[in-house]
Amino acid sequence: MSLHLSIVMPAYNEEECIHEVVETWVDLLNRQFPTENTRLIVINDGSKDRTGAILDSLKPKYPTKLEVVHTPNGGHGNAVVRGYHHAVALGSDYVFQTDSDDQFVTDDFAKLWAKRYESNFILGYRQIRFDAPARLVITRILKFSLFLIYGTYIKDSNIPFRLINGVYLKKLLEQLPVPTPFAPNIFLAVMARKAGQKTFDIPIVHKERLTGTVSILRWKLIKVCIQSFQELAEFRLELGSKVKALKAVDVKQPVKM
């Protein structure tokens, strides 16, 4: 049986908040889609704390709504892509991706959901962002790098708050570079925008992180920024063929509910 909506959520060392975050998003599925087949797919990316154990303890409570996938640590990007492939394999009409760090609110989901018939790829936008100063600087550099390399301006290309048509996501994943880039969500956003999708860039709430630790800081942050820039620059040569393939996709929207 296909799924109307899958929520993909990577998780790494979030034992302090994962229980509440899972319950909050499952509650949204139950409230907004009481008669639909929906799923929260959590990818436990090799957490070293109790995140995995907590997720397993929650599965009996939500047997039809929660799916937990345990994987060796491969980084946020790999976990996201793994979750996307899982959602596509389940036949999801729509796939929504968010993070497990409790920095987003479920109420904002409705803003993206309301636009689902107007675009196959919809992004949120952290208008007021609560992150370390270094991360904010890197985000600004990335924003202008995308404009410089691709002539495309996207307010928050790497945001973990996005809604994608399932059929369109499957085609996007087929065009994603191999091996998986450090920040695959950026590549998906660029391809979708260049292929003519209106991302909307909808303002959403971003909360201060109160639990856990940020895994990429200082020199490591600079290193991955350079890596991402190099990957994006190299991808420039392939973009034309990727966009052509995406434009050929015939996406039939699910029946309005």
CSV table of C-alpha atoms in Angstrom, one decimal:
chain,number,residue,atom,x,y,z
A,1,MET,CA,0.0,0.0,0.0
A,2,SER,CA,1.5,3.4,-1.0
A,3,LEU,CA,1.9,6.2,1.5
A,4,HIS,CA,0.2,9.6,1.1
A,5,LEU,CA,3.0,11.3,3.0
A,6,SER,CA,6.4,10.2,4.4
A,7,ILE,CA,8.4,12.4,6.8
A,8,VAL,CA,12.2,11.8,6.5
A,9,MET,CA,14.2,12.6,9.6
A,10,PRO,CA,17.9,11.9,10.1
A,11,ALA,CA,19.0,11.6,13.7
A,12,TYR,CA,22.5,11.6,15.3
A,13,ASN,CA,23.1,11.8,19.1
A,14,GLU,CA,19.8,13.5,19.9
A,15,GLU,CA,18.9,11.5,23.1
A,16,GLU,CA,17.8,14.6,24.9
A,17,CYS,CA,15.0,15.6,22.5
A,18,ILE,CA,14.3,12.7,20.1
A,19,HIS,CA,11.4,11.3,22.2
A,20,GLU,CA,9.6,14.7,22.2
A,21,VAL,CA,10.4,15.4,18.5
A,22,VAL,CA,9.1,12.0,17.3
A,23,GLU,CA,5.9,12.4,19.3
A,24,THR,CA,5.3,15.9,18.0
A,25,TRP,CA,5.6,14.9,14.4
A,26,VAL,CA,3.6,11.7,14.8
A,27,ASP,CA,0.9,13.8,16.4
A,28,LEU,CA,0.9,16.1,13.4
A,29,LEU,CA,0.4,13.0,11.1
A,30,ASN,CA,-2.5,11.8,13.3
A,31,ARG,CA,-4.2,15.2,13.5
A,32,GLN,CA,-3.8,16.3,9.9
A,33,PHE,CA,-4.2,12.9,8.1
A,34,PRO,CA,-6.5,10.8,10.3
A,35,THR,CA,-7.6,8.6,7.5
A,36,GLU,CA,-4.5,8.6,5.3
A,37,ASN,CA,-1.6,6.2,5.3
A,38,THR,CA,1.4,8.2,6.5
A,39,ARG,CA,4.8,7.5,8.1
A,40,LEU,CA,7.6,9.1,10.0
A,41,ILE,CA,10.9,7.5,8.9
A,42,VAL,CA,13.8,8.2,11.2
A,43,ILE,CA,17.3,7.4,10.0
A,44,ASN,CA,19.5,6.8,13.1
A,45,ASP,CA,22.9,7.7,11.7
A,46,GLY,CA,25.1,5.6,13.9
A,47,SER,CA,24.3,7.6,17.1
A,48,LYS,CA,26.7,6.9,20.0
A,49,ASP,CA,24.3,7.9,22.7
A,50,ARG,CA,20.8,6.5,23.5
A,51,THR,CA,19.1,7.9,20.4
A,52,GLY,CA,18.7,4.4,18.8
A,53,ALA,CA,17.4,2.8,22.0
A,54,ILE,CA,14.9,5.5,22.5
A,55,LEU,CA,13.6,5.2,19.0
A,56,ASP,CA,13.3,1.5,19.3
A,57,SER,CA,11.3,2.0,22.5
A,58,LEU,CA,8.9,4.2,20.7
A,59,LYS,CA,8.1,1.8,17.8
A,60,PRO,CA,5.6,-0.3,19.7
A,61,LYS,CA,3.7,2.9,20.6
A,62,TYR,CA,3.4,3.9,17.0
A,63,PRO,CA,3.5,0.6,15.0
A,64,THR,CA,1.9,2.0,11.9
A,65,LYS,CA,3.3,5.5,12.0
A,66,LEU,CA,7.0,5.2,13.0
A,67,GLU,CA,9.7,3.4,11.1
A,68,VAL,CA,13.3,3.4,12.4
A,69,VAL,CA,16.2,2.6,10.2
A,70,HIS,CA,19.6,2.1,11.9
A,71,THR,CA,22.7,2.7,9.8
A,72,PRO,CA,26.4,3.1,10.4
A,73,ASN,CA,27.5,6.8,10.7
A,74,GLY,CA,27.8,8.3,7.3
A,75,GLY,CA,26.9,11.9,7.9
A,76,HIS,CA,23.8,14.0,7.7
A,77,GLY,CA,23.7,14.0,3.9
A,78,ASN,CA,24.0,10.3,3.5
A,79,ALA,CA,21.3,9.8,6.1
A,80,VAL,CA,18.9,12.2,4.3
A,81,VAL,CA,19.4,10.4,0.9
A,82,ARG,CA,18.9,7.0,2.5
A,83,GLY,CA,15.7,8.3,4.0
A,84,TYR,CA,14.6,9.7,0.6
A,85,HIS,CA,15.2,6.4,-1.1
A,86,HIS,CA,13.3,4.6,1.6
A,87,ALA,CA,10.3,6.9,1.2
A,88,VAL,CA,10.3,6.6,-2.6
A,89,ALA,CA,10.5,2.8,-2.3
A,90,LEU,CA,7.4,2.9,-0.1
A,91,GLY,CA,5.5,4.7,-2.9
A,92,SER,CA,5.1,8.0,-1.1
A,93,ASP,CA,2.9,10.6,-2.8
A,94,TYR,CA,4.8,13.3,-1.0
A,95,VAL,CA,8.0,13.4,1.0
A,96,PHE,CA,8.7,16.0,3.7
A,97,GLN,CA,12.2,16.3,5.2
A,98,THR,CA,13.0,17.8,8.6
A,99,ASP,CA,15.7,17.4,11.3
A,100,SER,CA,15.5,15.9,14.7
A,101,ASP,CA,17.2,18.7,16.7
A,102,ASP,CA,13.9,20.3,17.7
A,103,GLN,CA,14.6,23.6,16.0
A,104,PHE,CA,11.5,23.6,13.8
A,105,VAL,CA,7.8,23.7,14.7
A,106,THR,CA,5.2,21.4,13.1
A,107,ASP,CA,2.7,24.3,12.6
A,108,ASP,CA,4.8,25.5,9.7
A,109,PHE,CA,4.3,22.3,7.8
A,110,ALA,CA,0.9,23.5,6.7
A,111,LYS,CA,2.4,26.5,4.9
A,112,LEU,CA,4.3,24.2,2.6
A,113,TRP,CA,1.5,21.6,2.3
A,114,ALA,CA,-0.9,24.3,1.1
A,115,LYS,CA,1.4,24.9,-2.0
A,116,ARG,CA,1.8,21.2,-3.0
A,117,TYR,CA,-0.3,21.5,-6.1
A,118,GLU,CA,1.6,24.5,-7.3
A,119,SER,CA,5.1,23.0,-7.3
A,120,ASN,CA,6.8,19.6,-7.0
A,121,PHE,CA,9.6,21.0,-4.8
A,122,ILE,CA,8.9,23.5,-2.0
A,123,LEU,CA,11.3,25.0,0.5
A,124,GLY,CA,11.0,26.7,3.8
A,125,TYR,CA,13.3,29.7,4.7
A,126,ARG,CA,14.8,30.4,8.1
A,127,GLN,CA,14.1,34.1,8.1
A,128,ILE,CA,15.5,34.5,11.6
A,129,ARG,CA,18.1,31.8,12.1
A,130,PHE,CA,19.5,30.6,15.4
A,131,ASP,CA,22.8,29.1,14.6
A,132,ALA,CA,26.5,29.8,15.4
A,133,PRO,CA,27.9,33.0,13.7
A,134,ALA,CA,30.3,30.9,11.6
A,135,ARG,CA,27.4,28.9,10.2
A,136,LEU,CA,25.5,32.0,9.3
A,137,VAL,CA,28.6,33.4,7.4
A,138,ILE,CA,29.0,30.1,5.6
A,139,THR,CA,25.3,30.2,4.6
A,140,ARG,CA,25.7,33.6,3.1
A,141,ILE,CA,28.8,32.5,1.2
A,142,LEU,CA,26.9,29.5,-0.1
A,143,LYS,CA,24.0,31.6,-1.2
A,144,PHE,CA,26.2,33.8,-3.3
A,145,SER,CA,28.3,30.8,-4.6
A,146,LEU,CA,25.1,29.3,-6.0
A,147,PHE,CA,24.3,32.5,-7.8
A,148,LEU,CA,27.9,32.8,-9.1
A,149,ILE,CA,28.1,29.2,-10.3
A,150,TYR,CA,24.6,28.6,-11.5
A,151,GLY,CA,23.0,32.0,-11.7
A,152,THR,CA,20.4,30.8,-9.2
A,153,TYR,CA,19.4,32.6,-6.0
A,154,ILE,CA,17.8,30.4,-3.4
A,155,LYS,CA,17.4,31.9,0.1
A,156,ASP,CA,18.0,28.7,2.1
A,157,SER,CA,19.0,25.9,-0.3
A,158,ASN,CA,20.1,23.5,2.4
A,159,ILE,CA,17.2,23.9,4.8
A,160,PRO,CA,15.9,20.7,6.4
A,161,PHE,CA,12.3,21.7,5.9
A,162,ARG,CA,11.1,20.8,2.4
A,163,LEU,CA,8.2,19.1,0.7
A,164,ILE,CA,8.8,17.2,-2.5
A,165,ASN,CA,6.4,15.3,-4.8
A,166,GLY,CA,7.3,11.6,-4.5
A,167,VAL,CA,7.6,10.9,-8.2
A,168,TYR,CA,9.6,14.0,-8.8
A,169,LEU,CA,12.0,13.1,-5.9
A,170,LYS,CA,12.6,9.7,-7.4
A,171,LYS,CA,13.8,11.4,-10.6
A,172,LEU,CA,15.9,13.9,-8.6
A,173,LEU,CA,17.6,11.1,-6.8
A,174,GLU,CA,18.5,9.5,-10.2
A,175,GLN,CA,20.3,12.7,-11.2
A,176,LEU,CA,22.1,13.2,-7.9
A,177,PRO,CA,26.0,12.8,-8.2
A,178,VAL,CA,27.6,9.6,-7.1
A,179,PRO,CA,29.1,9.3,-4.5
A,180,THR,CA,26.6,11.3,-2.5
A,181,PRO,CA,27.7,15.0,-2.1
A,182,PHE,CA,28.3,16.3,1.4
A,183,ALA,CA,25.1,18.4,1.2
A,184,PRO,CA,22.8,16.7,-1.2
A,185,ASN,CA,19.8,18.9,-0.4
A,186,ILE,CA,21.6,21.8,-2.0
A,187,PHE,CA,22.0,19.8,-5.3
A,188,LEU,CA,18.4,18.8,-5.2
A,189,ALA,CA,17.3,22.4,-4.7
A,190,VAL,CA,19.5,23.7,-7.6
A,191,MET,CA,18.3,21.0,-10.0
A,192,ALA,CA,14.7,21.6,-9.1
A,193,ARG,CA,15.0,25.4,-9.5
A,194,LYS,CA,16.9,25.2,-12.8
A,195,ALA,CA,14.3,22.7,-14.1
A,196,GLY,CA,11.6,25.3,-13.5
A,197,GLN,CA,10.1,24.4,-10.1
A,198,LYS,CA,9.0,27.3,-8.0
A,199,THR,CA,10.4,26.7,-4.5
A,200,PHE,CA,8.4,29.5,-2.9
A,201,ASP,CA,11.0,29.9,0.0
A,202,ILE,CA,8.3,30.2,2.6
A,203,PRO,CA,9.4,31.9,5.9
A,204,ILE,CA,9.3,29.5,8.8
A,205,VAL,CA,10.2,29.5,12.5
A,206,HIS,CA,13.7,28.4,13.5
A,207,LYS,CA,14.2,27.9,17.2
A,208,GLU,CA,17.4,28.1,19.3
A,209,ARG,CA,19.0,24.7,19.8
A,210,LEU,CA,18.6,23.7,23.5
A,211,THR,CA,19.9,20.1,23.4
A,212,GLY,CA,22.7,18.1,21.8
A,213,THR,CA,25.8,19.4,20.2
A,214,VAL,CA,26.6,20.8,16.8
A,215,SER,CA,28.9,18.3,15.1
A,216,ILE,CA,30.5,20.6,12.5
A,217,LEU,CA,32.3,23.7,13.8
A,218,ARG,CA,35.3,25.9,13.2
A,219,TRP,CA,38.0,24.4,10.9
A,220,LYS,CA,35.8,21.4,10.1
A,221,LEU,CA,33.0,23.8,9.0
A,222,ILE,CA,35.4,25.6,6.7
A,223,LYS,CA,36.7,22.3,5.3
A,224,VAL,CA,33.3,21.0,4.4
A,225,CYS,CA,32.4,24.4,3.0
A,226,ILE,CA,35.3,24.2,0.6
A,227,GLN,CA,34.4,20.6,-0.2
A,228,SER,CA,30.8,21.6,-1.0
A,229,PHE,CA,32.0,24.5,-3.2
A,230,GLN,CA,34.2,22.2,-5.2
A,231,GLU,CA,31.4,19.6,-5.6
A,232,LEU,CA,29.0,22.3,-6.8
A,233,ALA,CA,31.6,23.7,-9.3
A,234,GLU,CA,32.3,20.2,-10.7
A,235,PHE,CA,28.5,19.5,-11.0
A,236,ARG,CA,28.1,22.6,-13.2
A,237,LEU,CA,29.3,20.6,-16.2
A,238,GLU,CA,26.6,18.0,-15.7
A,239,LEU,CA,23.7,20.3,-14.8
A,240,GLY,CA,22.4,20.7,-18.3
A,241,SER,CA,21.7,17.0,-18.9
A,242,LYS,CA,20.3,16.6,-15.4
A,243,VAL,CA,17.9,19.5,-15.9
A,244,LYS,CA,16.8,18.1,-19.3
A,245,ALA,CA,16.0,14.8,-17.7
A,246,LEU,CA,14.0,16.5,-15.0
A,247,LYS,CA,12.0,18.6,-17.4
A,248,ALA,CA,10.9,15.3,-19.2
A,249,VAL,CA,9.3,14.0,-16.0
A,250,ASP,CA,5.5,13.6,-16.2
A,251,VAL,CA,4.3,14.1,-12.7
A,252,LYS,CA,0.7,13.4,-12.1
A,253,GLN,CA,-0.4,15.1,-8.9
A,254,PRO,CA,-2.3,12.9,-6.4
A,255,VAL,CA,-6.0,13.5,-6.1
A,256,LYS,CA,-6.8,16.5,-3.9
A,257,MET,CA,-8.0,15.6,-0.5
